[in-house]
Tab-separated table of C-alpha atoms and ligand atoms in Angstrom:
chain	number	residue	atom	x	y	z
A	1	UNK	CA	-6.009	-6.872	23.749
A	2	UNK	CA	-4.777	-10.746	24.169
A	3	UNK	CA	-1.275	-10.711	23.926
A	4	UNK	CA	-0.649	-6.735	23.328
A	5	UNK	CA	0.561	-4.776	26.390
A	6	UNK	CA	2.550	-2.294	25.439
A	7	UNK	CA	3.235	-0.313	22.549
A	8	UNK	CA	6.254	1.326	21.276
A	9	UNK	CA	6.417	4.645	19.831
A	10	UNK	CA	9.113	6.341	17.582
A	11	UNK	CA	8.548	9.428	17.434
A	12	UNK	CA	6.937	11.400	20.150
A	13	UNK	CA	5.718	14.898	18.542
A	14	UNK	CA	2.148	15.800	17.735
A	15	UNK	CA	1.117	12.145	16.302
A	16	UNK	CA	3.452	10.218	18.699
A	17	UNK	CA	2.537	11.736	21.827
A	18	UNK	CA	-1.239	11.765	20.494
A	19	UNK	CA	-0.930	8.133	19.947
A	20	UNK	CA	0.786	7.588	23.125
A	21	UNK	CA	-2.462	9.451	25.139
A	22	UNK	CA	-4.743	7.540	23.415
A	23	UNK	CA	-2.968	4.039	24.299
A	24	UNK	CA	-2.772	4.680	27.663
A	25	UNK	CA	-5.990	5.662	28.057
A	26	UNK	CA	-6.921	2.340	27.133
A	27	UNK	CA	-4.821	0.755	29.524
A	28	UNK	CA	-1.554	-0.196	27.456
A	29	UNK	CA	2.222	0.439	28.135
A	30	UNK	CA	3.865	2.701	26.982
A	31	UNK	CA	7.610	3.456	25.872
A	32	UNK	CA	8.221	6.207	23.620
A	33	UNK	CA	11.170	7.515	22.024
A	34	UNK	CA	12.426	10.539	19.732
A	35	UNK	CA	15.775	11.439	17.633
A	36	UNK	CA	17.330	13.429	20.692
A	37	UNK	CA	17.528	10.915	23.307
A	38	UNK	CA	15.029	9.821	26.650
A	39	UNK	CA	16.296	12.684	28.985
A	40	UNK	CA	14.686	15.285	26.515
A	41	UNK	CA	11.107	13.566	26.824
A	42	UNK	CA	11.126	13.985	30.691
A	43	UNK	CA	7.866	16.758	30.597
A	44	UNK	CA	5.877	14.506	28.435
A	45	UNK	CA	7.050	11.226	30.489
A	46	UNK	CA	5.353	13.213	33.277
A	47	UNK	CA	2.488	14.228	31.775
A	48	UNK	CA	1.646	10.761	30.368
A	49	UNK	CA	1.795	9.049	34.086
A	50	UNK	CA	3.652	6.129	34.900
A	51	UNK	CA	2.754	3.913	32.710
A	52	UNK	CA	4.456	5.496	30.058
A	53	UNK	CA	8.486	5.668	29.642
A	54	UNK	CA	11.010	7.519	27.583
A	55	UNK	CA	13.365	5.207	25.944
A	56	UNK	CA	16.013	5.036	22.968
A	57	UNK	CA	14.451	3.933	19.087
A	58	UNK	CA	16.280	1.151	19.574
A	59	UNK	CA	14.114	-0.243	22.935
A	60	UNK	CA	11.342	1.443	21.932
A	61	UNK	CA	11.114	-1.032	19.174
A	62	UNK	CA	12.215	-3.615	21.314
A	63	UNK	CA	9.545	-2.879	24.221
A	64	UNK	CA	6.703	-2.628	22.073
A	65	UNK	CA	4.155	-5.517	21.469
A	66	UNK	CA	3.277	-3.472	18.448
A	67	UNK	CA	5.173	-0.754	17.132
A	68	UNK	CA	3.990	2.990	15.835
A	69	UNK	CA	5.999	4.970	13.710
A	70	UNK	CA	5.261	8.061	13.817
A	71	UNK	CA	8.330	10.327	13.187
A	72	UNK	CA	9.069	12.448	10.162
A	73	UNK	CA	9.419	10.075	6.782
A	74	UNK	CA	12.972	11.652	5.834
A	75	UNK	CA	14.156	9.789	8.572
A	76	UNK	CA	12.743	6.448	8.024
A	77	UNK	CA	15.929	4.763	7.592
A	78	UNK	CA	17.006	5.220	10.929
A	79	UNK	CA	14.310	3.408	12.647
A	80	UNK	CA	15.495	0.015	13.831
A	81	UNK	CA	15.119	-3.209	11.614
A	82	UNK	CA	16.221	-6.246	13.466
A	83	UNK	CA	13.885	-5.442	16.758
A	84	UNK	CA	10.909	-4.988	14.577
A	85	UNK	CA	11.578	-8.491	12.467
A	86	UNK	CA	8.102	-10.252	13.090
A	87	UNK	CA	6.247	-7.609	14.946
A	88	UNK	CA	3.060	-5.384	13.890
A	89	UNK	CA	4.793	-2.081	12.605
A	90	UNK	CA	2.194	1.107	12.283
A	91	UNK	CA	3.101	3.143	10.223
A	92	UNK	CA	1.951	6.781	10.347
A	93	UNK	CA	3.881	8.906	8.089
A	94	UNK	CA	3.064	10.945	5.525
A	95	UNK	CA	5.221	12.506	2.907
A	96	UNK	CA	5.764	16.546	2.813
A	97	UNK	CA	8.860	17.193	0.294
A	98	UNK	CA	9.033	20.643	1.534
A	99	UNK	CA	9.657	18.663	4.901
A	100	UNK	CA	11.234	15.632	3.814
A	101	UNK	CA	13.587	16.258	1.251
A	102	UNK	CA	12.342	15.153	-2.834
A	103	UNK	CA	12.463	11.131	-2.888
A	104	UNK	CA	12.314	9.971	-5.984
A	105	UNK	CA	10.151	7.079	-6.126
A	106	UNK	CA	7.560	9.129	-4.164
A	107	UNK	CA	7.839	11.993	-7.037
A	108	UNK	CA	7.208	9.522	-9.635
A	109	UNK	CA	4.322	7.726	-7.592
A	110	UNK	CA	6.251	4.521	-8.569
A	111	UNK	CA	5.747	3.166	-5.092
A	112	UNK	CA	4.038	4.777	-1.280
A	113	UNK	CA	5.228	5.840	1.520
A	114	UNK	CA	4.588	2.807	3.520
A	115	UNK	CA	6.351	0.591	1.040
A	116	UNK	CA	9.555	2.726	1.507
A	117	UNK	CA	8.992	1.684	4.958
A	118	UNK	CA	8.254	-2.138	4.514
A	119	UNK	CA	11.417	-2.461	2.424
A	120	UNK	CA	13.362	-1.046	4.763
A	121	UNK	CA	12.065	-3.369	7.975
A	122	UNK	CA	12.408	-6.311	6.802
A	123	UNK	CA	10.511	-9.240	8.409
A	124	UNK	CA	8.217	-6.475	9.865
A	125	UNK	CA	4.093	-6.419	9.083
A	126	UNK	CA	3.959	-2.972	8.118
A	127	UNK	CA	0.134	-1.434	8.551
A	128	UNK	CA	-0.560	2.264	7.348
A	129	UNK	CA	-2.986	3.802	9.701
A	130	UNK	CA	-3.434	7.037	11.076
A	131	UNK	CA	-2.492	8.886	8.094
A	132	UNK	CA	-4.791	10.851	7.068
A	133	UNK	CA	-5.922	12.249	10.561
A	134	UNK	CA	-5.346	15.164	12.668
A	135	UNK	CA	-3.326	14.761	16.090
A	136	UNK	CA	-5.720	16.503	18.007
A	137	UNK	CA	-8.465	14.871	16.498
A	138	UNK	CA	-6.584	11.365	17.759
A	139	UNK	CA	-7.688	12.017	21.217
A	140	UNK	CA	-10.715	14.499	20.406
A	141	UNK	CA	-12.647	11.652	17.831
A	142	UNK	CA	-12.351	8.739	19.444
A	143	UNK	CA	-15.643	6.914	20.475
A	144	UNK	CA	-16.372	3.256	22.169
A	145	UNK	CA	-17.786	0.947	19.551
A	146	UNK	CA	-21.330	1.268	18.710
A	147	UNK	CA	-21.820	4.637	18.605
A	148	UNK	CA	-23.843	6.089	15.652
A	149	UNK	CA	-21.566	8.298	12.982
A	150	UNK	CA	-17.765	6.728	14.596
A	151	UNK	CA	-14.819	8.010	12.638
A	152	UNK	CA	-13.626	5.710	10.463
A	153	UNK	CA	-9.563	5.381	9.831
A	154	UNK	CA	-8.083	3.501	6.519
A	155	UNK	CA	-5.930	1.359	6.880
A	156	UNK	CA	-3.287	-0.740	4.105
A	157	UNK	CA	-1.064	-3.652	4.438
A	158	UNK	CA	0.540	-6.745	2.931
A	159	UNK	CA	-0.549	-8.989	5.770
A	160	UNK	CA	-3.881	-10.103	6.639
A	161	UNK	CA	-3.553	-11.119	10.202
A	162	UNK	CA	-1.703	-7.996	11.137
A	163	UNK	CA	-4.126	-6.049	9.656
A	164	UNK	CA	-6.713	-7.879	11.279
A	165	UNK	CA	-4.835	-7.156	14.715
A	166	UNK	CA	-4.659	-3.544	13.652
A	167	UNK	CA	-8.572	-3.307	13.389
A	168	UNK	CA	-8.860	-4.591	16.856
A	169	UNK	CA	-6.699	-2.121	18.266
A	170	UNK	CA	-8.218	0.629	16.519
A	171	UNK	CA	-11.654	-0.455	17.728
A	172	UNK	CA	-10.570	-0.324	20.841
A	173	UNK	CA	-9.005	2.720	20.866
A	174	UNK	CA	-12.076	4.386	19.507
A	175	UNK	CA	-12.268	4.027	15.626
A	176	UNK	CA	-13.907	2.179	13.044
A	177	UNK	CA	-11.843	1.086	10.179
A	178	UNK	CA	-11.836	0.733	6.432
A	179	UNK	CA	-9.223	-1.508	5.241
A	180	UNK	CA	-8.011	-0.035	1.658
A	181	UNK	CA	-6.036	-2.882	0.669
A	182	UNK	CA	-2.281	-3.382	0.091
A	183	UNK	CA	0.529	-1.306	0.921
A	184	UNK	CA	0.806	-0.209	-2.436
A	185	UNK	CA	-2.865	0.829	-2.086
A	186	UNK	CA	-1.641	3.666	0.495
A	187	UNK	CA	-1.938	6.433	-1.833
A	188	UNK	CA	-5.511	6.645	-1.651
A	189	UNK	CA	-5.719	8.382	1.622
A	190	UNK	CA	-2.228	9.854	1.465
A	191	UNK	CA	-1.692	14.188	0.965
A	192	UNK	CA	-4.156	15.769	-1.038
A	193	UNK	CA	-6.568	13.169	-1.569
A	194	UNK	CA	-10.056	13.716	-0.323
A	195	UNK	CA	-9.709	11.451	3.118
A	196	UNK	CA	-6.933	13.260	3.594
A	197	UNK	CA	-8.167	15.298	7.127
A	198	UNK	CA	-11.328	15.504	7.278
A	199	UNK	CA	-14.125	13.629	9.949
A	200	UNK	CA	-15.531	10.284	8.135
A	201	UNK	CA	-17.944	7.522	8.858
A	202	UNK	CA	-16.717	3.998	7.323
A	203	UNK	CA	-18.830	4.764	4.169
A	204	UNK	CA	-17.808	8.233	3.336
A	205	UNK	CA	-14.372	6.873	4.070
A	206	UNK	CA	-14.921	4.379	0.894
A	207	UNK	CA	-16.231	7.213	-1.252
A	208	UNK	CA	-13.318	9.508	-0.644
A	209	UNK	CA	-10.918	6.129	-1.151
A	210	UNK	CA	-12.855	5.578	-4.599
A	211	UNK	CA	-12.138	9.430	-5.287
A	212	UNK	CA	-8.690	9.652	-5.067
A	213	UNK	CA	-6.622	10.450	-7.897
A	214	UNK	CA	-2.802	9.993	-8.127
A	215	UNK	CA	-0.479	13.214	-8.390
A	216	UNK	CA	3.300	13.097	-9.804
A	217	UNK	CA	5.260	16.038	-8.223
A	218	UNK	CA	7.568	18.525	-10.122
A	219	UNK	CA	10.638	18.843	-9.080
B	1	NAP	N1	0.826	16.182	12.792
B	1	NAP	C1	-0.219	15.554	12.276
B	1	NAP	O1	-1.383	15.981	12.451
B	1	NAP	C2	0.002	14.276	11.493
B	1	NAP	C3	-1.128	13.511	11.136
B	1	NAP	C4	-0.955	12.295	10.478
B	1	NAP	C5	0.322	11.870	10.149
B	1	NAP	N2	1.398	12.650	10.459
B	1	NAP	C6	2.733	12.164	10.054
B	1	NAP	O2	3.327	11.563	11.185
B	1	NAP	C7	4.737	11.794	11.155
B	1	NAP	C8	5.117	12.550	12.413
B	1	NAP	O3	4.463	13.811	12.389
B	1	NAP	P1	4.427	14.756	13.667
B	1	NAP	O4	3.534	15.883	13.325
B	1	NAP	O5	4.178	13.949	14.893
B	1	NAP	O6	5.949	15.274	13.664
B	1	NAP	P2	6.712	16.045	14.825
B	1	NAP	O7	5.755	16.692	15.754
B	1	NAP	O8	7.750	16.866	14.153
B	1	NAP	O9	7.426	14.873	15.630
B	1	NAP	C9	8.383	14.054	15.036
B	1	NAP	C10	8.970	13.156	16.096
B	1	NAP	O10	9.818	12.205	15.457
B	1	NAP	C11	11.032	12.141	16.186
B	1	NAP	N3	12.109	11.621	15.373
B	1	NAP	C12	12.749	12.184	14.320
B	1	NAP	N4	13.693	11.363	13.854
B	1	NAP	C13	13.671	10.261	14.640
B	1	NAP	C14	14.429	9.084	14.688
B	1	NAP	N5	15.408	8.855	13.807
B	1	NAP	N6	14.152	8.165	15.663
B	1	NAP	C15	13.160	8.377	16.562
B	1	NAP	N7	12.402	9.485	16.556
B	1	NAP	C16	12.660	10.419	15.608
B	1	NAP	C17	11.254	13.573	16.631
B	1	NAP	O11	12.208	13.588	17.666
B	1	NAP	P3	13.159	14.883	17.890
B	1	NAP	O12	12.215	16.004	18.210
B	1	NAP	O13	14.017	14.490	19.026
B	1	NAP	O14	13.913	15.063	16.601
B	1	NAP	C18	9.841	13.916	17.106
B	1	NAP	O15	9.601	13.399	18.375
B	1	NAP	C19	5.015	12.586	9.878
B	1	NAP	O16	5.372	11.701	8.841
B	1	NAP	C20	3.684	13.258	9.602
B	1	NAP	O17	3.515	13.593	8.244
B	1	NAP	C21	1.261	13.831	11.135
């Protein structure tokens, strides 16, 4: 895509790696980074090919045209701000308090997941996407555009022409999208919430958005 060669990945588990496959596939860059340092990513480095490369967060964020985020959301304060300021963030996370730790604000439904995350990188375009997906089914769903019955993925965000860059790349990687609004819109298609896993076409995807109900947590 004009102006996007390589994308930046922190986090490199199931969703990270995933992503990672899926990029290159396509023909992008890669540089991908976890919480224990490059020299522990060396197997996947080789299984990805050399176009992909292990780095720090820090370069990660700094190497990537676009960014993916894509590590647990406890540890969202640790990704990096100031290489981010102006880029495309994704943001993939989901929030699993049995996981995560309670967070408050989350508990309460006073704000999403993805807003934690835009307050945090400032001067970043946050986009949610990829959310509400399996990892396997990254790699395993993904068609070229056109074809009859494509999976659709939501996506939210604050900025227009980020999200509009988003779309792009999603198309290209093999998805249609359906854009659910805001950030603060994230919630329809986060845990628990009908979009939440399963296979969907673009207008299914819009049904299960209209379904969703929010849910306060217990502590
Ligand atoms: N799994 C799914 O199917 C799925 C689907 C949609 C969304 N998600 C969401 O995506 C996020 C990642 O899920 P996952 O299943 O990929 O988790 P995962 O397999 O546990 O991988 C998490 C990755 O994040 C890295 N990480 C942790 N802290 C970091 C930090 N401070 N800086 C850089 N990297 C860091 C970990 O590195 P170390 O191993 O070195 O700690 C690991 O590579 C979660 O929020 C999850 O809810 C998951």
């Amino acid at each position: 895509m004009n102006g996007i060669r390589t994308i930046g990945l922190i986090g490199a588990g199931n969703i990270g790696s995933q992503i990672a496959r899926l990029a290159l596939a396509r023909g992008y860059d890669v540089v991908i980074s976890n919480s224990r340092g490059p020299e522990t990513l060396s197997a996947l480095v080789a299984e990805l090919g050399p176009k992909a490369r292990a780095a720090t967060a820090v370069e990660a964020a700094k190497a990537g045209d676009i960014v993916v985020v894509a590590a647990p959301l406890k540890s969202y304060r640790a990704v990096p701000v100031e290489p981010l300021v102006g880029k495309i963030v994704i943001d993939a996370n989901n929030y699993y308090p049995e996981r995560d730790g309670h967070i408050r604000e989350l508990d309460n439904e006073s704000t999403t997941t993805s807003e934690l995350l835009q307050a945090h990188l400032r001067g970043a375009k946050v986009v949610k996407a990829f959310n509400h997906i399996r990892a396997a089914a990254i790699t395993a769903d993904a068609r070229p555009a056109g074809t009859s019955n494509r999976r659709a993925l939501a996506i939210a965000g604050d900025d227009r022409a980020a999200k509009a860059t988003v779309r792009r790349l999603l198309d290209e990687f093999g998805f249609d999208t359906l854009d659910a609004g805001l950030l603060k819109e994230g919630w329809r298609f986060q845990r628990d919430t009908p979009a939440y896993g399963p296979r969907r076409t673009a207008h299914a995807l819009r049904r299960d958005l209209a379904l969703a109900r929010r849910t306060q947590i217990d502590e």
